[in-house]
mmCIF file of N, CA and C in Angstrom:
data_model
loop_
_atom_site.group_PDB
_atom_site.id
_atom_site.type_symbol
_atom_site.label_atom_id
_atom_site.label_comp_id
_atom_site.label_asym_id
_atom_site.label_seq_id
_atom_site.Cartn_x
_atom_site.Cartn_y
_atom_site.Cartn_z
ATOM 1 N N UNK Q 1 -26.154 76.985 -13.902
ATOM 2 C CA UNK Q 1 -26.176 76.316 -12.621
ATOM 3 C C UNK Q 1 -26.765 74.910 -12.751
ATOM 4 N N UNK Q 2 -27.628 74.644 -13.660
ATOM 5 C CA UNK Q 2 -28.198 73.388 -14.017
ATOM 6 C C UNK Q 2 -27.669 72.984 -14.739
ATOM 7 N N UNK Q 3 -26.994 72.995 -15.581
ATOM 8 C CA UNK Q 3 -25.550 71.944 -15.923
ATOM 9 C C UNK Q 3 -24.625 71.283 -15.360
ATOM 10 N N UNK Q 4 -24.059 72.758 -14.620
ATOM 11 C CA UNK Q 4 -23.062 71.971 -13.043
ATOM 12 C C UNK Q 4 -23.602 70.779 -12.410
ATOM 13 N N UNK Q 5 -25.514 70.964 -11.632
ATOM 14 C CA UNK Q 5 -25.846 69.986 -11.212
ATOM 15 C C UNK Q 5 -25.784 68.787 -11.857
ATOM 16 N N UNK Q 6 -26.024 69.404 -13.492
ATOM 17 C CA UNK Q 6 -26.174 67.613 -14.197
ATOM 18 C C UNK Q 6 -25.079 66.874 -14.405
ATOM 19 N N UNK Q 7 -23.699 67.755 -14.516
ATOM 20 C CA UNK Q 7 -22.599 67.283 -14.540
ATOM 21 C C UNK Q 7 -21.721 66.552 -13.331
ATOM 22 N N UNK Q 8 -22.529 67.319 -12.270
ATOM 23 C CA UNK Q 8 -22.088 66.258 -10.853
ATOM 24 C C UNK Q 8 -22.911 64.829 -10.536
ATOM 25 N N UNK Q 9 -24.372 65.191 -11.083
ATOM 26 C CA UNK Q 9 -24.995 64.203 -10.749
ATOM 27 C C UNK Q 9 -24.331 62.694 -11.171
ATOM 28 N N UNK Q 10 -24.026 63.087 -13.094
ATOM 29 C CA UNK Q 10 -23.612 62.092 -13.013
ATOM 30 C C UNK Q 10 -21.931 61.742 -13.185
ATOM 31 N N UNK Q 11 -21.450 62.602 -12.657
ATOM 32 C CA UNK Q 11 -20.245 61.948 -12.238
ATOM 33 C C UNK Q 11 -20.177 61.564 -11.259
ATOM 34 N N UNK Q 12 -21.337 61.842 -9.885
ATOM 35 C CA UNK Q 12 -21.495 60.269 -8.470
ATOM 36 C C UNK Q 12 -22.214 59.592 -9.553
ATOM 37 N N UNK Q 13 -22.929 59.265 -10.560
ATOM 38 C CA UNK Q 13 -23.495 58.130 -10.543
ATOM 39 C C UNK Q 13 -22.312 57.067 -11.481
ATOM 40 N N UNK Q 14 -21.314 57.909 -12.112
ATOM 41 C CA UNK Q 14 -20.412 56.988 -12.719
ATOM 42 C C UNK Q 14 -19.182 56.520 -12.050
ATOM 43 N N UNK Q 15 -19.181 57.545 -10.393
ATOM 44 C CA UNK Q 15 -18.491 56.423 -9.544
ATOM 45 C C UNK Q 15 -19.438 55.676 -9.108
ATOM 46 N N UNK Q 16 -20.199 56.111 -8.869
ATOM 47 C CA UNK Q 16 -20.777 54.832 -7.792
ATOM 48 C C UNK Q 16 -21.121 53.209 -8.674
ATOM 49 N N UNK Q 17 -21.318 53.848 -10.230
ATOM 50 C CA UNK Q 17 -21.432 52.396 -11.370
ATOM 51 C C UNK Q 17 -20.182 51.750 -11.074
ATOM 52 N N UNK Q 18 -18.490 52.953 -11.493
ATOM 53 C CA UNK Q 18 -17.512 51.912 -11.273
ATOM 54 C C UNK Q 18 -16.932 51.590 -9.840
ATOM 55 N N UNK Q 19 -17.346 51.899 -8.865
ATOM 56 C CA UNK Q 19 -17.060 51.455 -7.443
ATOM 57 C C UNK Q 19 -17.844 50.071 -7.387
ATOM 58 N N UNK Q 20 -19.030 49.930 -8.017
ATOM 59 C CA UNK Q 20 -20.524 48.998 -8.088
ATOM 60 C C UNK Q 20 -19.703 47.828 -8.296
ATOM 61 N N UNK Q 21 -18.570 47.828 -9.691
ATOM 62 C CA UNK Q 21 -18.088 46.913 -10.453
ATOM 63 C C UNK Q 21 -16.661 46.830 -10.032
ATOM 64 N N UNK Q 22 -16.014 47.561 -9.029
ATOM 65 C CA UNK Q 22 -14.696 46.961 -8.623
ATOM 66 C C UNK Q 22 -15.535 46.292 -7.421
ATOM 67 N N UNK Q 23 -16.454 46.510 -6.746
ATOM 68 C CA UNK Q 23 -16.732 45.208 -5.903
ATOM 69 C C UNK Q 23 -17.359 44.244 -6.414
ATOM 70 N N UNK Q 24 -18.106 44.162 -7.623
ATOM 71 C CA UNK Q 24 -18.787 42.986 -7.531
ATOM 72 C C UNK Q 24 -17.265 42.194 -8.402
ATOM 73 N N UNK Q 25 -16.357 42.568 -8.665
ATOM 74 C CA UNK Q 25 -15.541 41.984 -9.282
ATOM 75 C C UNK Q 25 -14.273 41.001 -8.041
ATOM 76 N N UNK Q 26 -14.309 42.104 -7.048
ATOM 77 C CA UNK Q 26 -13.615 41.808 -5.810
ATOM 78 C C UNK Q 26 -14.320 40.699 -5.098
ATOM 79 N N UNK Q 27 -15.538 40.765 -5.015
ATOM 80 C CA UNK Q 27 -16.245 39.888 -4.600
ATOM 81 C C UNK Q 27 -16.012 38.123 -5.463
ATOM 82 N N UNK Q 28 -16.001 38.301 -6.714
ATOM 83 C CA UNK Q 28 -15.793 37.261 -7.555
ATOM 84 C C UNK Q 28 -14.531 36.483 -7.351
ATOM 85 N N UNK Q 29 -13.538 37.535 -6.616
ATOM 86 C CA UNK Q 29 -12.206 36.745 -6.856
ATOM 87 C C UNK Q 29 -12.375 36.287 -4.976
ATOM 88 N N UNK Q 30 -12.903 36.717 -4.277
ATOM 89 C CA UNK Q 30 -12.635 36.108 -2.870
ATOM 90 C C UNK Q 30 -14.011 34.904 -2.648
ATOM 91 N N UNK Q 31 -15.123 35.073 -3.852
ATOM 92 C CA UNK Q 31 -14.972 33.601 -3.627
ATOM 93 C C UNK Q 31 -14.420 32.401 -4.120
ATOM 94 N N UNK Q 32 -13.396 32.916 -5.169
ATOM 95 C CA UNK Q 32 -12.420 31.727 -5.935
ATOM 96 C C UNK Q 32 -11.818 31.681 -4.248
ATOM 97 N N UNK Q 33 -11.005 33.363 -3.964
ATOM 98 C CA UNK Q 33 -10.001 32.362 -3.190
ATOM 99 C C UNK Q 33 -10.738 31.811 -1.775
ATOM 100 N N UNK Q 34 -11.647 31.347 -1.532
ATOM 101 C CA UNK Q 34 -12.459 30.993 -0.301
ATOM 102 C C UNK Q 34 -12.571 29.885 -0.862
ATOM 103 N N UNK Q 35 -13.117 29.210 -1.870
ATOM 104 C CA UNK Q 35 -13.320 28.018 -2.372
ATOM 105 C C UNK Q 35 -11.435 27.192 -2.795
ATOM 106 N N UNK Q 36 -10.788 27.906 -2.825
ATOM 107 C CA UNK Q 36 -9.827 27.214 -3.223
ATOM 108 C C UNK Q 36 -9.212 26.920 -1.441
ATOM 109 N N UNK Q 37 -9.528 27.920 -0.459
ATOM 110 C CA UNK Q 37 -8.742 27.861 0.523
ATOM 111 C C UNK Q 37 -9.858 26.518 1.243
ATOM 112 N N UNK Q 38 -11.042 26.644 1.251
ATOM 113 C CA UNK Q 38 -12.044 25.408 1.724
ATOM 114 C C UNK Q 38 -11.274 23.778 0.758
ATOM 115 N N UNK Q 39 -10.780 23.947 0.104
ATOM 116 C CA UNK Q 39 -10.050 22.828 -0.933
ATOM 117 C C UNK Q 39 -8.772 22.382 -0.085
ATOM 118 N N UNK Q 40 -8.051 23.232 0.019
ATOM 119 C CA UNK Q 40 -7.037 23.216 0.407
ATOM 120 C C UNK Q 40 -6.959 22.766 2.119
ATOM 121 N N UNK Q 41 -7.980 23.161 2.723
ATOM 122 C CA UNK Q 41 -8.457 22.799 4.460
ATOM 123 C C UNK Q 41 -9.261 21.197 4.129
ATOM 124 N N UNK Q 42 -9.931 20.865 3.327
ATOM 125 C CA UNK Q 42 -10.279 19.645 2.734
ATOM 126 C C UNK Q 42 -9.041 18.363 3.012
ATOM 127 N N UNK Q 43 -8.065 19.016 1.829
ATOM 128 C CA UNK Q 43 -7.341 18.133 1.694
ATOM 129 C C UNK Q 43 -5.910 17.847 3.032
ATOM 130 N N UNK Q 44 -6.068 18.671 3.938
ATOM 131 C CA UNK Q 44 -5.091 19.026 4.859
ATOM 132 C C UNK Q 44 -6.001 17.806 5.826
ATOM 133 N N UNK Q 45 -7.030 17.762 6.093
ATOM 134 C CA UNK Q 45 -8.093 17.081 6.880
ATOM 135 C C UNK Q 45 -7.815 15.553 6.198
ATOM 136 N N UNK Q 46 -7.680 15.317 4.935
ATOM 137 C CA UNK Q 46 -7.650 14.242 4.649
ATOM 138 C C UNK Q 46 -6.327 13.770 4.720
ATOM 139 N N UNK Q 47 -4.906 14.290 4.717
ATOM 140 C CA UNK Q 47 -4.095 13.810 5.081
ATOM 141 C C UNK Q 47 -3.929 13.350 6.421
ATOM 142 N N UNK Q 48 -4.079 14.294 7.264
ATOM 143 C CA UNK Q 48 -3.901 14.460 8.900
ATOM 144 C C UNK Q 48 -4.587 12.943 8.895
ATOM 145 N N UNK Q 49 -6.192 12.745 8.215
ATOM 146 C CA UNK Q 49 -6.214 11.547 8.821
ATOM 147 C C UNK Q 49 -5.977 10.343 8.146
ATOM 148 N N UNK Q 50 -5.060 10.284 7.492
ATOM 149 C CA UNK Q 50 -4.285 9.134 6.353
ATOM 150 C C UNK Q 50 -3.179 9.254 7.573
ATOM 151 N N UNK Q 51 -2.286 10.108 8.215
ATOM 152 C CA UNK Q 51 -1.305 10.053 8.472
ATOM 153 C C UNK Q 51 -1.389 9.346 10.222
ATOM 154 N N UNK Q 52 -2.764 9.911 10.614
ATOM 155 C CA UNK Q 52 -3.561 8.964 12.117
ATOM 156 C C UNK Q 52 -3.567 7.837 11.584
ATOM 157 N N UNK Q 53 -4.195 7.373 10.585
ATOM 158 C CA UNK Q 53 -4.444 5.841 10.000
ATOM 159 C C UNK Q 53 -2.692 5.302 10.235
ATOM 160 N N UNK Q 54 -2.071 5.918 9.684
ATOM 161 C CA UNK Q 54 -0.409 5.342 9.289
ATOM 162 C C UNK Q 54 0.152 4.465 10.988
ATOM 163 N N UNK Q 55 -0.280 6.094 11.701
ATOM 164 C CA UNK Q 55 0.701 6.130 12.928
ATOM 165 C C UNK Q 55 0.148 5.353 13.880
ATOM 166 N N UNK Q 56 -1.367 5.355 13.841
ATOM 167 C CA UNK Q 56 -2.109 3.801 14.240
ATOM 168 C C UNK Q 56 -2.137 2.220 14.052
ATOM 169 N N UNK Q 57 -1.747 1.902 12.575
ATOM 170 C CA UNK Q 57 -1.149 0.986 12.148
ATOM 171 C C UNK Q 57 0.372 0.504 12.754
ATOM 172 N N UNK Q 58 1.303 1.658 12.303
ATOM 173 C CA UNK Q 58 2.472 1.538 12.801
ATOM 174 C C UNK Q 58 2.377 1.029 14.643
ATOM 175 N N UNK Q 59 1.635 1.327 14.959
ATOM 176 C CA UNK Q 59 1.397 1.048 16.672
ATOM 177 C C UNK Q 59 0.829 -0.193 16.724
ATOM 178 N N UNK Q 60 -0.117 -1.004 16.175
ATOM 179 C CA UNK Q 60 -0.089 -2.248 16.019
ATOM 180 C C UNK Q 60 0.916 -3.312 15.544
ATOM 181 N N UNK Q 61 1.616 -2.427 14.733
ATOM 182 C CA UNK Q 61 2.624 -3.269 14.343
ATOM 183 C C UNK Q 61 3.323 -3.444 15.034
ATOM 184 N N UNK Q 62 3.834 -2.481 15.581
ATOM 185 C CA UNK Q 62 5.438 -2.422 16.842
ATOM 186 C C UNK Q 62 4.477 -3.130 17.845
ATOM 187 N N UNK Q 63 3.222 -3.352 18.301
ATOM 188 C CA UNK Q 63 3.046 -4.437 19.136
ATOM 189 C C UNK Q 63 3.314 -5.823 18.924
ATOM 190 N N UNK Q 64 2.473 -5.624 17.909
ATOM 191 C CA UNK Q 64 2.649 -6.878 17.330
ATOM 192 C C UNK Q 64 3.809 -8.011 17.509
ATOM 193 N N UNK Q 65 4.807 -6.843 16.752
ATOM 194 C CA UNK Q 65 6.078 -7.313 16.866
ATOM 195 C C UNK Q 65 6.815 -7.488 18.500
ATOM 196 N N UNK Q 66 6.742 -6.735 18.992
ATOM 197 C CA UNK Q 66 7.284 -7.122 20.364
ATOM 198 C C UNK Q 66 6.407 -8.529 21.211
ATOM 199 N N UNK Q 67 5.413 -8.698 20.726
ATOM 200 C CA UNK Q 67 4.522 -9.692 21.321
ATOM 201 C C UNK Q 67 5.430 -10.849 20.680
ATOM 202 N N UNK Q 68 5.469 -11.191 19.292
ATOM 203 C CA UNK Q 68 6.122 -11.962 18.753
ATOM 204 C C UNK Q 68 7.764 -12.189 19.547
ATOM 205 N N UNK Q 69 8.787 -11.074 19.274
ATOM 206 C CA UNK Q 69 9.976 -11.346 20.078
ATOM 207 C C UNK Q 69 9.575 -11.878 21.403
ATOM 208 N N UNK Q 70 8.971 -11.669 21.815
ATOM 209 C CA UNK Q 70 8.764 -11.666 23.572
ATOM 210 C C UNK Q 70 8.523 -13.735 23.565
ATOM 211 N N UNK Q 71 7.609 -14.122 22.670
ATOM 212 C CA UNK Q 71 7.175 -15.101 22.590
ATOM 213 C C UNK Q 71 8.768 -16.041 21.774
ATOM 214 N N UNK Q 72 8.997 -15.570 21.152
ATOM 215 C CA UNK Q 72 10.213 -15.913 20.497
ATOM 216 C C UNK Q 72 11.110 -16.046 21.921
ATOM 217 N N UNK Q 73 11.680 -15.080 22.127
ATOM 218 C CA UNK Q 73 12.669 -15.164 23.409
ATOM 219 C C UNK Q 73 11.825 -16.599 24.557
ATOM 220 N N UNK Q 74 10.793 -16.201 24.628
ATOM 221 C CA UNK Q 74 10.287 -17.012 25.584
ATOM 222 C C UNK Q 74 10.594 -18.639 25.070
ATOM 223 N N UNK Q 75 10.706 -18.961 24.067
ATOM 224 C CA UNK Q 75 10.577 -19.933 23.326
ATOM 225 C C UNK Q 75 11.997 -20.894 23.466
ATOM 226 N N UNK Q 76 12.707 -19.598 23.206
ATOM 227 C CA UNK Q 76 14.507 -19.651 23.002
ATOM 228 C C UNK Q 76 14.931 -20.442 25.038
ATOM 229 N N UNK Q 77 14.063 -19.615 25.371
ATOM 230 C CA UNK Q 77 14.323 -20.347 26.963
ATOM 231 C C UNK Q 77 14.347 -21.585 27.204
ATOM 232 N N UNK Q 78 13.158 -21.803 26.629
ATOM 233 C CA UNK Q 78 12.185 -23.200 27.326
ATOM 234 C C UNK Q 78 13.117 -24.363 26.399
ATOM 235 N N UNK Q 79 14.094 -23.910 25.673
ATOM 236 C CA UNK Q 79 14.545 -25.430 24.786
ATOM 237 C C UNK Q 79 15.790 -25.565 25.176
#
């Protein structure tokens, strides 16, 4: 009867070692993929605002430019 016990004891203790080590292993790979997905939200942030910079520019410009025609046309009048 005290064999049985010793033989169960440690067969919970050699799951619970390899249960121990599929999480700390599981654990290892979700913080790769947490750090790669924080990378990836990084660089999404830095486009979005390269692409505000673009579409802000572009909006000065098309003023720009219509200020110019407008002054142009105006110009084309007066001669």
């Amino acid at each position: 009867m005290l064999i049985l016990l010793g033989i169960f004891l440690l067969s919970v203790a050699i799951v619970l070692y390899l249960g121990w080590q599929i999480l700390g292993r599981l654990g290892r790979k979700l913080q790769v993929a947490n750090i790669s997905l924080l990378q990836s939200e990084i660089k999404e942030v830095t486009y979005r605002h390269r692409i505000n910079e673009a579409v802000e520019k572009c909006r000065r410009l098309e003023q720009k430019l219509q200020e110019t025609q407008y002054e142009l046309l105006k110009a084309k009048q007066q001669v």
